[in-house]
Amino acid sequence: MNRTASLLAAALVFSCGCSRGAPQAPALSPGDEAAWNRVVAALQQVSEEYREALELKDPPVVERRLSQLATLLDEASALLARIGTPRAADVDAQVKGIRRRIAGIDYRLGEDTRAIVDRILQVIPVRRAPEKKPDLANGKRLFAEACAACHGADGTGPPPEVAKRFDPPPPDILHPDFNWSPYEMFNRLTYGGIETAMPSFEEGLSPQERWDIVFHLFAERWPPCTKPLPKLGSDRLAALGDFELGNEFGYGAASCLRRDFLAPGK
Ligand code: HEC
């Protein structure tokens, strides 16, 4: 087995979760799963946007942005209280710790918030992957229908005359500033922006349609695949940013892995 194939085999065993002795987390009720997913999405958004907020020029604008992020943390706390398990209470204590720090300048806040997300995802079986293999052509079609008017025909941002109608304007989502995983971007379009023009698509698009769009965007940013690699399951792809894919499978591997993949769990 060459190196890539053995890495891949190791990765598949790891992601399967079905190896002997692997602890089986009890399934969540649909309501609790939705609540945990919303908590994760809120914390992801805070960890990404806190530093960006500090970089804004105008102090009242910074203050408003930080108070929006604080509201997001309060919403997470309310959901955790509703879940009501000891684990949720423990996470809530951590969220409240971040909440107390958010009004000041704290360069570790983003990292610490992200660490809470990682800890949640290690123990709570939140679905982070599509149920079926995403359909890139359908994603492209849906993007044109639901997103292009604001994000531009190819996702790189609208023409200036459209951009200036929004504050903040719709960014380039083909080449985002963050190393998103598809799951994180999926969450972002599920829940939308906080007090921005970015709508929530929780009702407007089915989960599979949202995955189709996200997988389309992640494939589209890369040049065509020239050196095909052993394919990954779409559940594994959903959890990995392009940075992690590059680290694991070599620079540029994403151009092939994002275009040609297997159904989830394969
Ligand atoms: C009515 C205009 C509008 C529509 C329609 C829209 N967006 Fe947005 N989107 C925005 C604006 C404005 C922002 C910037 C504010 C924010 O981040 O909340 C944004 C932000 C985003 C972000 C976060 C980008 C970042 O780097 O932080 C993602 C991802 C995104 N949009 C994806 C989509 C997708 C996918 C669709 C289609 C399903 C879509 N948007 C439809 C206006 C829109």
PDB file of C-alpha atoms and ligand atoms in Angstrom:
ATOM      1  CA  MET A   1       0.000   0.000   0.000  1.00  0.00           C
ATOM      2  CA  ASN A   2       1.434   3.429  -0.863  1.00  0.00           C
ATOM      3  CA  ARG A   3       1.483   6.200   1.690  1.00  0.00           C
ATOM      4  CA  THR A   4      -1.705   7.914   0.561  1.00  0.00           C
ATOM      5  CA  ALA A   5      -3.621   4.674   0.509  1.00  0.00           C
ATOM      6  CA  SER A   6      -2.484   3.700   4.000  1.00  0.00           C
ATOM      7  CA  LEU A   7      -3.329   7.145   5.357  1.00  0.00           C
ATOM      8  CA  LEU A   8      -6.684   6.801   3.725  1.00  0.00           C
ATOM      9  CA  ALA A   9      -7.258   3.362   5.208  1.00  0.00           C
ATOM     10  CA  ALA A  10      -6.331   4.668   8.661  1.00  0.00           C
ATOM     11  CA  ALA A  11      -8.660   7.617   8.171  1.00  0.00           C
ATOM     12  CA  LEU A  12     -11.539   5.399   7.152  1.00  0.00           C
ATOM     13  CA  VAL A  13     -11.133   3.112  10.150  1.00  0.00           C
ATOM     14  CA  PHE A  14     -10.946   6.187  12.347  1.00  0.00           C
ATOM     15  CA  SER A  15     -14.045   7.851  10.892  1.00  0.00           C
ATOM     16  CA  CYS A  16     -16.104   4.667  10.854  1.00  0.00           C
ATOM     17  CA  GLY A  17     -16.526   4.567  14.613  1.00  0.00           C
ATOM     18  CA  CYS A  18     -17.518   0.934  14.222  1.00  0.00           C
ATOM     19  CA  SER A  19     -14.207  -0.626  15.257  1.00  0.00           C
ATOM     20  CA  ARG A  20     -14.552  -3.093  18.119  1.00  0.00           C
ATOM     21  CA  GLY A  21     -14.821  -1.466  21.512  1.00  0.00           C
ATOM     22  CA  ALA A  22     -15.584   2.030  20.188  1.00  0.00           C
ATOM     23  CA  PRO A  23     -17.905   3.692  22.725  1.00  0.00           C
ATOM     24  CA  GLN A  24     -21.355   4.212  21.241  1.00  0.00           C
ATOM     25  CA  ALA A  25     -22.763   7.582  22.200  1.00  0.00           C
ATOM     26  CA  PRO A  26     -26.506   7.346  22.878  1.00  0.00           C
ATOM     27  CA  ALA A  27     -28.594   8.862  20.071  1.00  0.00           C
ATOM     28  CA  LEU A  28     -29.990  12.354  20.718  1.00  0.00           C
ATOM     29  CA  SER A  29     -33.640  13.284  20.412  1.00  0.00           C
ATOM     30  CA  PRO A  30     -34.228  15.398  17.269  1.00  0.00           C
ATOM     31  CA  GLY A  31     -34.936  18.448  19.432  1.00  0.00           C
ATOM     32  CA  ASP A  32     -31.732  18.059  21.440  1.00  0.00           C
ATOM     33  CA  GLU A  33     -29.702  17.421  18.330  1.00  0.00           C
ATOM     34  CA  ALA A  34     -31.044  20.612  16.719  1.00  0.00           C
ATOM     35  CA  ALA A  35     -30.258  22.533  19.917  1.00  0.00           C
ATOM     36  CA  TRP A  36     -26.684  21.188  20.137  1.00  0.00           C
ATOM     37  CA  ASN A  37     -26.120  21.973  16.480  1.00  0.00           C
ATOM     38  CA  ARG A  38     -27.309  25.533  16.996  1.00  0.00           C
ATOM     39  CA  VAL A  39     -24.981  25.872  20.009  1.00  0.00           C
ATOM     40  CA  VAL A  40     -22.052  24.621  17.929  1.00  0.00           C
ATOM     41  CA  ALA A  41     -22.924  27.003  15.073  1.00  0.00           C
ATOM     42  CA  ALA A  42     -23.193  29.964  17.449  1.00  0.00           C
ATOM     43  CA  LEU A  43     -19.832  29.208  19.064  1.00  0.00           C
ATOM     44  CA  GLN A  44     -18.207  28.723  15.663  1.00  0.00           C
ATOM     45  CA  GLN A  45     -19.493  32.104  14.586  1.00  0.00           C
ATOM     46  CA  VAL A  46     -18.232  33.804  17.738  1.00  0.00           C
ATOM     47  CA  SER A  47     -14.798  32.230  17.395  1.00  0.00           C
ATOM     48  CA  GLU A  48     -14.503  33.429  13.789  1.00  0.00           C
ATOM     49  CA  GLU A  49     -15.980  36.862  14.112  1.00  0.00           C
ATOM     50  CA  TYR A  50     -14.642  38.100  17.439  1.00  0.00           C
ATOM     51  CA  ARG A  51     -11.211  39.004  16.128  1.00  0.00           C
ATOM     52  CA  GLU A  52     -12.732  40.482  12.968  1.00  0.00           C
ATOM     53  CA  ALA A  53     -14.950  42.643  15.164  1.00  0.00           C
ATOM     54  CA  LEU A  54     -11.945  44.007  17.055  1.00  0.00           C
ATOM     55  CA  GLU A  55     -10.376  45.044  13.770  1.00  0.00           C
ATOM     56  CA  LEU A  56     -13.293  47.277  12.799  1.00  0.00           C
ATOM     57  CA  LYS A  57     -12.316  50.946  12.809  1.00  0.00           C
ATOM     58  CA  ASP A  58     -15.241  52.685  14.425  1.00  0.00           C
ATOM     59  CA  PRO A  59     -15.559  52.127  18.244  1.00  0.00           C
ATOM     60  CA  PRO A  60     -19.411  52.248  18.329  1.00  0.00           C
ATOM     61  CA  VAL A  61     -19.474  49.696  15.473  1.00  0.00           C
ATOM     62  CA  VAL A  62     -17.069  47.442  17.393  1.00  0.00           C
ATOM     63  CA  GLU A  63     -19.282  47.734  20.445  1.00  0.00           C
ATOM     64  CA  ARG A  64     -22.411  46.859  18.499  1.00  0.00           C
ATOM     65  CA  ARG A  65     -20.743  43.861  16.889  1.00  0.00           C
ATOM     66  CA  LEU A  66     -19.463  42.567  20.240  1.00  0.00           C
ATOM     67  CA  SER A  67     -22.895  42.938  21.746  1.00  0.00           C
ATOM     68  CA  GLN A  68     -24.361  40.893  18.858  1.00  0.00           C
ATOM     69  CA  LEU A  69     -21.809  38.170  19.549  1.00  0.00           C
ATOM     70  CA  ALA A  70     -22.700  38.336  23.238  1.00  0.00           C
ATOM     71  CA  THR A  71     -26.371  37.840  22.288  1.00  0.00           C
ATOM     72  CA  LEU A  72     -25.371  34.768  20.329  1.00  0.00           C
ATOM     73  CA  LEU A  73     -23.660  33.372  23.442  1.00  0.00           C
ATOM     74  CA  ASP A  74     -26.761  34.124  25.515  1.00  0.00           C
ATOM     75  CA  GLU A  75     -28.873  32.230  22.994  1.00  0.00           C
ATOM     76  CA  ALA A  76     -26.453  29.297  23.263  1.00  0.00           C
ATOM     77  CA  SER A  77     -26.800  29.402  27.060  1.00  0.00           C
ATOM     78  CA  ALA A  78     -30.604  29.390  26.795  1.00  0.00           C
ATOM     79  CA  LEU A  79     -30.483  26.327  24.514  1.00  0.00           C
ATOM     80  CA  LEU A  80     -28.081  24.532  26.857  1.00  0.00           C
ATOM     81  CA  ALA A  81     -30.407  25.233  29.788  1.00  0.00           C
ATOM     82  CA  ARG A  82     -33.245  23.764  27.757  1.00  0.00           C
ATOM     83  CA  ILE A  83     -31.250  20.600  27.005  1.00  0.00           C
ATOM     84  CA  GLY A  84     -30.754  20.381  30.755  1.00  0.00           C
ATOM     85  CA  THR A  85     -28.270  17.482  31.058  1.00  0.00           C
ATOM     86  CA  PRO A  86     -25.158  17.655  33.296  1.00  0.00           C
ATOM     87  CA  ARG A  87     -23.035  17.772  30.118  1.00  0.00           C
ATOM     88  CA  ALA A  88     -25.039  20.755  28.838  1.00  0.00           C
ATOM     89  CA  ALA A  89     -24.626  22.498  32.207  1.00  0.00           C
ATOM     90  CA  ASP A  90     -20.881  21.928  32.040  1.00  0.00           C
ATOM     91  CA  VAL A  91     -20.690  23.408  28.516  1.00  0.00           C
ATOM     92  CA  ASP A  92     -22.873  26.302  29.647  1.00  0.00           C
ATOM     93  CA  ALA A  93     -20.405  27.151  32.393  1.00  0.00           C
ATOM     94  CA  GLN A  94     -17.690  27.366  29.727  1.00  0.00           C
ATOM     95  CA  VAL A  95     -19.893  29.494  27.457  1.00  0.00           C
ATOM     96  CA  LYS A  96     -20.626  31.876  30.347  1.00  0.00           C
ATOM     97  CA  GLY A  97     -16.875  32.129  30.937  1.00  0.00           C
ATOM     98  CA  ILE A  98     -16.446  33.348  27.337  1.00  0.00           C
ATOM     99  CA  ARG A  99     -19.444  35.661  27.722  1.00  0.00           C
ATOM    100  CA  ARG A 100     -17.753  37.425  30.665  1.00  0.00           C
ATOM    101  CA  ARG A 101     -14.643  38.086  28.563  1.00  0.00           C
ATOM    102  CA  ILE A 102     -16.291  39.267  25.360  1.00  0.00           C
ATOM    103  CA  ALA A 103     -16.565  42.981  26.077  1.00  0.00           C
ATOM    104  CA  GLY A 104     -12.777  43.390  26.380  1.00  0.00           C
ATOM    105  CA  ILE A 105      -9.879  42.852  24.006  1.00  0.00           C
ATOM    106  CA  ASP A 106      -8.875  39.240  24.433  1.00  0.00           C
ATOM    107  CA  TYR A 107      -6.812  37.635  21.713  1.00  0.00           C
ATOM    108  CA  ARG A 108      -7.319  34.131  23.117  1.00  0.00           C
ATOM    109  CA  LEU A 109     -11.087  34.298  23.085  1.00  0.00           C
ATOM    110  CA  GLY A 110     -11.495  32.951  19.544  1.00  0.00           C
ATOM    111  CA  GLU A 111      -9.220  30.005  20.229  1.00  0.00           C
ATOM    112  CA  ASP A 112     -10.844  29.211  23.575  1.00  0.00           C
ATOM    113  CA  THR A 113     -14.314  29.313  22.021  1.00  0.00           C
ATOM    114  CA  ARG A 114     -13.200  26.987  19.260  1.00  0.00           C
ATOM    115  CA  ALA A 115     -11.834  24.587  21.904  1.00  0.00           C
ATOM    116  CA  ILE A 116     -15.319  24.394  23.448  1.00  0.00           C
ATOM    117  CA  VAL A 117     -16.707  23.443  20.011  1.00  0.00           C
ATOM    118  CA  ASP A 118     -14.078  20.725  19.626  1.00  0.00           C
ATOM    119  CA  ARG A 119     -14.898  19.320  23.055  1.00  0.00           C
ATOM    120  CA  ILE A 120     -18.636  19.276  22.284  1.00  0.00           C
ATOM    121  CA  LEU A 121     -18.081  17.498  18.976  1.00  0.00           C
ATOM    122  CA  GLN A 122     -15.938  14.849  20.659  1.00  0.00           C
ATOM    123  CA  VAL A 123     -18.731  13.743  22.960  1.00  0.00           C
ATOM    124  CA  ILE A 124     -22.075  14.789  21.480  1.00  0.00           C
ATOM    125  CA  PRO A 125     -23.181  12.848  18.392  1.00  0.00           C
ATOM    126  CA  VAL A 126     -24.331  15.849  16.353  1.00  0.00           C
ATOM    127  CA  ARG A 127     -24.838  15.008  12.680  1.00  0.00           C
ATOM    128  CA  ARG A 128     -22.115  16.850  10.812  1.00  0.00           C
ATOM    129  CA  ALA A 129     -22.421  15.232   7.435  1.00  0.00           C
ATOM    130  CA  PRO A 130     -24.908  14.813   4.614  1.00  0.00           C
ATOM    131  CA  GLU A 131     -27.184  11.765   4.685  1.00  0.00           C
ATOM    132  CA  LYS A 132     -26.634  11.153   0.984  1.00  0.00           C
ATOM    133  CA  LYS A 133     -23.792  11.862  -1.391  1.00  0.00           C
ATOM    134  CA  PRO A 134     -23.963  15.580  -2.330  1.00  0.00           C
ATOM    135  CA  ASP A 135     -24.849  16.358  -5.952  1.00  0.00           C
ATOM    136  CA  LEU A 136     -22.453  19.026  -7.262  1.00  0.00           C
ATOM    137  CA  ALA A 137     -24.522  19.842 -10.358  1.00  0.00           C
ATOM    138  CA  ASN A 138     -27.610  20.385  -8.217  1.00  0.00           C
ATOM    139  CA  GLY A 139     -25.507  22.553  -5.875  1.00  0.00           C
ATOM    140  CA  LYS A 140     -24.439  24.706  -8.798  1.00  0.00           C
ATOM    141  CA  ARG A 141     -28.038  25.129  -9.951  1.00  0.00           C
ATOM    142  CA  LEU A 142     -29.287  25.967  -6.439  1.00  0.00           C
ATOM    143  CA  PHE A 143     -26.441  28.414  -5.894  1.00  0.00           C
ATOM    144  CA  ALA A 144     -27.511  30.302  -9.030  1.00  0.00           C
ATOM    145  CA  GLU A 145     -31.085  30.412  -7.726  1.00  0.00           C
ATOM    146  CA  ALA A 146     -30.617  31.135  -4.032  1.00  0.00           C
ATOM    147  CA  CYS A 147     -27.238  32.829  -3.571  1.00  0.00           C
ATOM    148  CA  ALA A 148     -25.873  34.383  -6.775  1.00  0.00           C
ATOM    149  CA  ALA A 149     -28.015  37.534  -6.574  1.00  0.00           C
ATOM    150  CA  CYS A 150     -26.048  38.574  -3.475  1.00  0.00           C
ATOM    151  CA  HIS A 151     -22.749  36.659  -3.714  1.00  0.00           C
ATOM    152  CA  GLY A 152     -22.145  37.029  -7.462  1.00  0.00           C
ATOM    153  CA  ALA A 153     -22.626  34.500 -10.255  1.00  0.00           C
ATOM    154  CA  ASP A 154     -19.462  32.566  -9.276  1.00  0.00           C
ATOM    155  CA  GLY A 155     -19.536  33.262  -5.520  1.00  0.00           C
ATOM    156  CA  THR A 156     -16.595  35.692  -5.576  1.00  0.00           C
ATOM    157  CA  GLY A 157     -18.765  38.636  -4.526  1.00  0.00           C
ATOM    158  CA  PRO A 158     -21.316  40.861  -6.226  1.00  0.00           C
ATOM    159  CA  PRO A 159     -20.578  43.757  -8.576  1.00  0.00           C
ATOM    160  CA  PRO A 160     -19.915  47.035  -6.668  1.00  0.00           C
ATOM    161  CA  GLU A 161     -23.375  48.471  -7.377  1.00  0.00           C
ATOM    162  CA  VAL A 162     -24.967  45.461  -5.614  1.00  0.00           C
ATOM    163  CA  ALA A 163     -22.344  45.353  -2.824  1.00  0.00           C
ATOM    164  CA  LYS A 164     -23.039  48.935  -1.791  1.00  0.00           C
ATOM    165  CA  ARG A 165     -26.669  48.147  -1.045  1.00  0.00           C
ATOM    166  CA  PHE A 166     -25.545  46.006   1.924  1.00  0.00           C
ATOM    167  CA  ASP A 167     -23.757  46.800   5.176  1.00  0.00           C
ATOM    168  CA  PRO A 168     -21.730  44.608   5.562  1.00  0.00           C
ATOM    169  CA  PRO A 169     -21.587  43.584   1.882  1.00  0.00           C
ATOM    170  CA  PRO A 170     -21.803  39.936   0.807  1.00  0.00           C
ATOM    171  CA  PRO A 171     -18.218  38.626   0.791  1.00  0.00           C
ATOM    172  CA  ASP A 172     -16.370  36.310  -1.587  1.00  0.00           C
ATOM    173  CA  ILE A 173     -17.572  32.909  -0.393  1.00  0.00           C
ATOM    174  CA  LEU A 174     -15.625  30.984  -3.011  1.00  0.00           C
ATOM    175  CA  HIS A 175     -12.357  32.014  -1.342  1.00  0.00           C
ATOM    176  CA  PRO A 176     -13.337  32.631   2.296  1.00  0.00           C
ATOM    177  CA  ASP A 177     -10.941  34.155   4.821  1.00  0.00           C
ATOM    178  CA  PHE A 178     -11.393  31.247   7.212  1.00  0.00           C
ATOM    179  CA  ASN A 179     -10.358  27.654   6.788  1.00  0.00           C
ATOM    180  CA  TRP A 180     -14.011  26.569   6.939  1.00  0.00           C
ATOM    181  CA  SER A 181     -14.968  22.947   6.977  1.00  0.00           C
ATOM    182  CA  PRO A 182     -18.007  22.265   4.801  1.00  0.00           C
ATOM    183  CA  TYR A 183     -19.914  21.575   8.044  1.00  0.00           C
ATOM    184  CA  GLU A 184     -19.132  25.075   9.333  1.00  0.00           C
ATOM    185  CA  MET A 185     -20.265  26.680   6.089  1.00  0.00           C
ATOM    186  CA  PHE A 186     -23.379  24.479   6.148  1.00  0.00           C
ATOM    187  CA  ASN A 187     -24.160  25.858   9.608  1.00  0.00           C
ATOM    188  CA  ARG A 188     -23.619  29.399   8.426  1.00  0.00           C
ATOM    189  CA  LEU A 189     -26.220  29.101   5.686  1.00  0.00           C
ATOM    190  CA  THR A 190     -28.573  27.156   7.886  1.00  0.00           C
ATOM    191  CA  TYR A 191     -28.722  29.932  10.500  1.00  0.00           C
ATOM    192  CA  GLY A 192     -27.757  33.047   8.491  1.00  0.00           C
ATOM    193  CA  GLY A 193     -26.048  36.195   9.799  1.00  0.00           C
ATOM    194  CA  ILE A 194     -26.758  38.104  12.990  1.00  0.00           C
ATOM    195  CA  GLU A 195     -28.527  41.285  11.971  1.00  0.00           C
ATOM    196  CA  THR A 196     -27.073  41.158   8.463  1.00  0.00           C
ATOM    197  CA  ALA A 197     -28.704  40.601   5.076  1.00  0.00           C
ATOM    198  CA  MET A 198     -27.483  36.993   5.047  1.00  0.00           C
ATOM    199  CA  PRO A 199     -30.732  34.986   5.325  1.00  0.00           C
ATOM    200  CA  SER A 200     -31.265  31.730   7.211  1.00  0.00           C
ATOM    201  CA  PHE A 201     -31.949  28.839   4.842  1.00  0.00           C
ATOM    202  CA  GLU A 202     -33.153  26.486   7.577  1.00  0.00           C
ATOM    203  CA  GLU A 203     -36.665  26.614   6.096  1.00  0.00           C
ATOM    204  CA  GLY A 204     -35.990  27.593   2.497  1.00  0.00           C
ATOM    205  CA  LEU A 205     -33.650  24.747   1.541  1.00  0.00           C
ATOM    206  CA  SER A 206     -33.602  21.131   2.723  1.00  0.00           C
ATOM    207  CA  PRO A 207     -30.447  19.926   4.530  1.00  0.00           C
ATOM    208  CA  GLN A 208     -29.433  17.914   1.458  1.00  0.00           C
ATOM    209  CA  GLU A 209     -29.855  20.990  -0.770  1.00  0.00           C
ATOM    210  CA  ARG A 210     -27.678  23.013   1.607  1.00  0.00           C
ATOM    211  CA  TRP A 211     -24.997  20.298   1.482  1.00  0.00           C
ATOM    212  CA  ASP A 212     -25.191  20.260  -2.331  1.00  0.00           C
ATOM    213  CA  ILE A 213     -24.477  24.009  -2.440  1.00  0.00           C
ATOM    214  CA  VAL A 214     -21.652  23.823   0.089  1.00  0.00           C
ATOM    215  CA  PHE A 215     -19.949  20.887  -1.633  1.00  0.00           C
ATOM    216  CA  HIS A 216     -20.311  22.726  -4.956  1.00  0.00           C
ATOM    217  CA  LEU A 217     -18.558  25.808  -3.528  1.00  0.00           C
ATOM    218  CA  PHE A 218     -15.752  23.738  -2.019  1.00  0.00           C
ATOM    219  CA  ALA A 219     -15.134  21.966  -5.354  1.00  0.00           C
ATOM    220  CA  GLU A 220     -15.457  25.060  -7.501  1.00  0.00           C
ATOM    221  CA  ARG A 221     -12.613  26.981  -5.917  1.00  0.00           C
ATOM    222  CA  TRP A 222     -10.006  24.496  -7.099  1.00  0.00           C
ATOM    223  CA  PRO A 223      -8.471  24.085 -10.567  1.00  0.00           C
ATOM    224  CA  PRO A 224      -9.478  20.877 -12.365  1.00  0.00           C
ATOM    225  CA  CYS A 225      -8.268  17.586 -10.906  1.00  0.00           C
ATOM    226  CA  THR A 226      -5.185  16.275 -12.690  1.00  0.00           C
ATOM    227  CA  LYS A 227      -3.954  13.502 -10.367  1.00  0.00           C
ATOM    228  CA  PRO A 228      -6.929  11.473  -9.126  1.00  0.00           C
ATOM    229  CA  LEU A 229      -6.587  10.137  -5.564  1.00  0.00           C
ATOM    230  CA  PRO A 230      -8.427   7.370  -3.740  1.00  0.00           C
ATOM    231  CA  LYS A 231     -11.874   8.837  -3.029  1.00  0.00           C
ATOM    232  CA  LEU A 232     -13.037   9.861   0.446  1.00  0.00           C
ATOM    233  CA  GLY A 233     -16.528   9.472   1.892  1.00  0.00           C
ATOM    234  CA  SER A 234     -18.553  12.688   1.864  1.00  0.00           C
ATOM    235  CA  ASP A 235     -19.039  12.490   5.658  1.00  0.00           C
ATOM    236  CA  ARG A 236     -15.298  12.708   6.142  1.00  0.00           C
ATOM    237  CA  LEU A 237     -14.980  15.516   3.587  1.00  0.00           C
ATOM    238  CA  ALA A 238     -17.731  17.461   5.355  1.00  0.00           C
ATOM    239  CA  ALA A 239     -15.648  17.663   8.534  1.00  0.00           C
ATOM    240  CA  LEU A 240     -12.322  18.681   6.950  1.00  0.00           C
ATOM    241  CA  GLY A 241     -11.228  22.128   5.777  1.00  0.00           C
ATOM    242  CA  ASP A 242      -9.019  22.396   2.684  1.00  0.00           C
ATOM    243  CA  PHE A 243      -6.069  23.096   4.976  1.00  0.00           C
ATOM    244  CA  GLU A 244      -6.482  19.742   6.731  1.00  0.00           C
ATOM    245  CA  LEU A 245      -7.021  17.972   3.395  1.00  0.00           C
ATOM    246  CA  GLY A 246      -3.782  19.501   2.089  1.00  0.00           C
ATOM    247  CA  ASN A 247      -1.898  18.487   5.225  1.00  0.00           C
ATOM    248  CA  GLU A 248      -3.095  14.948   5.054  1.00  0.00           C
ATOM    249  CA  PHE A 249      -3.139  14.245   1.325  1.00  0.00           C
ATOM    250  CA  GLY A 250      -0.688  16.741  -0.164  1.00  0.00           C
ATOM    251  CA  TYR A 251      -0.940  20.237  -1.578  1.00  0.00           C
ATOM    252  CA  GLY A 252      -3.676  20.507  -4.209  1.00  0.00           C
ATOM    253  CA  ALA A 253      -5.236  17.162  -3.209  1.00  0.00           C
ATOM    254  CA  ALA A 254      -8.505  18.998  -2.577  1.00  0.00           C
ATOM    255  CA  SER A 255      -8.946  19.687  -6.314  1.00  0.00           C
ATOM    256  CA  CYS A 256      -9.525  15.963  -6.811  1.00  0.00           C
ATOM    257  CA  LEU A 257     -10.961  14.950  -3.427  1.00  0.00           C
ATOM    258  CA  ARG A 258     -13.593  17.714  -3.467  1.00  0.00           C
ATOM    259  CA  ARG A 259     -14.765  16.803  -6.987  1.00  0.00           C
ATOM    260  CA  ASP A 260     -15.004  13.072  -6.822  1.00  0.00           C
ATOM    261  CA  PHE A 261     -16.054  11.396  -3.598  1.00  0.00           C
ATOM    262  CA  LEU A 262     -18.101   8.574  -2.181  1.00  0.00           C
ATOM    263  CA  ALA A 263     -21.418   8.416  -0.364  1.00  0.00           C
ATOM    264  CA  PRO A 264     -21.221   9.077   3.400  1.00  0.00           C
ATOM    265  CA  GLY A 265     -19.843   6.199   5.446  1.00  0.00           C
ATOM    266  CA  LYS A 266     -18.085   4.576   2.471  1.00  0.00           C
TER     267      LYS A 266
HETATM  268  C1  HEC B   1     -29.995  38.819   0.354  1.00  0.00           C
HETATM  269  C2  HEC B   1     -28.587  38.632   0.101  1.00  0.00           C
HETATM  270  C3  HEC B   1     -27.967  37.284   0.380  1.00  0.00           C
HETATM  271  C4  HEC B   1     -28.368  36.037  -0.072  1.00  0.00           C
HETATM  272  C5  HEC B   1     -29.575  35.683  -0.918  1.00  0.00           C
HETATM  273  C6  HEC B   1     -27.354  35.103   0.405  1.00  0.00           C
HETATM  274  N1  HEC B   1     -26.401  35.761   1.126  1.00  0.00           N
HETATM  275 FE1  HEC B   1     -24.813  34.925   2.062  1.00  0.00          FE
HETATM  276  N2  HEC B   1     -24.297  36.725   2.869  1.00  0.00           N
HETATM  277  C7  HEC B   1     -24.933  37.922   2.599  1.00  0.00           C
HETATM  278  C8  HEC B   1     -24.291  38.981   3.328  1.00  0.00           C
HETATM  279  C9  HEC B   1     -24.685  40.447   3.321  1.00  0.00           C
HETATM  280  C10 HEC B   1     -23.235  38.387   4.057  1.00  0.00           C
HETATM  281  C11 HEC B   1     -22.233  39.121   4.981  1.00  0.00           C
HETATM  282  C12 HEC B   1     -22.824  39.281   6.362  1.00  0.00           C
HETATM  283  C13 HEC B   1     -22.719  38.052   7.181  1.00  0.00           C
HETATM  284  O1  HEC B   1     -21.644  37.407   7.174  1.00  0.00           O
HETATM  285  O2  HEC B   1     -23.709  37.714   7.849  1.00  0.00           O
HETATM  286  C14 HEC B   1     -23.278  36.965   3.746  1.00  0.00           C
HETATM  287  C15 HEC B   1     -22.429  36.018   4.293  1.00  0.00           C
HETATM  288  C16 HEC B   1     -22.375  34.685   3.894  1.00  0.00           C
HETATM  289  C17 HEC B   1     -21.428  33.724   4.387  1.00  0.00           C
HETATM  290  C18 HEC B   1     -20.343  33.985   5.419  1.00  0.00           C
HETATM  291  C19 HEC B   1     -19.109  34.392   4.697  1.00  0.00           C
HETATM  292  C20 HEC B   1     -17.939  34.745   5.573  1.00  0.00           C
HETATM  293  O3  HEC B   1     -16.810  34.716   5.055  1.00  0.00           O
HETATM  294  O4  HEC B   1     -18.126  35.049   6.765  1.00  0.00           O
HETATM  295  C21 HEC B   1     -21.670  32.542   3.738  1.00  0.00           C
HETATM  296  C22 HEC B   1     -20.929  31.234   3.881  1.00  0.00           C
HETATM  297  C23 HEC B   1     -22.789  32.782   2.843  1.00  0.00           C
HETATM  298  N3  HEC B   1     -23.192  34.090   2.975  1.00  0.00           N
HETATM  299  C24 HEC B   1     -23.317  31.832   2.002  1.00  0.00           C
HETATM  300  C25 HEC B   1     -24.486  32.021   1.263  1.00  0.00           C
HETATM  301  C26 HEC B   1     -25.089  31.000   0.457  1.00  0.00           C
HETATM  302  C27 HEC B   1     -24.486  29.619   0.196  1.00  0.00           C
HETATM  303  C28 HEC B   1     -26.253  31.520  -0.038  1.00  0.00           C
HETATM  304  C29 HEC B   1     -27.302  30.799  -0.837  1.00  0.00           C
HETATM  305  C30 HEC B   1     -27.863  29.601  -0.269  1.00  0.00           C
HETATM  306  C31 HEC B   1     -26.338  32.881   0.435  1.00  0.00           C
HETATM  307  N4  HEC B   1     -25.253  33.153   1.219  1.00  0.00           N
HETATM  308  C32 HEC B   1     -27.372  33.761   0.125  1.00  0.00           C
HETATM  309  C33 HEC B   1     -26.022  38.108   1.771  1.00  0.00           C
HETATM  310  C34 HEC B   1     -26.733  37.095   1.150  1.00  0.00           C
END
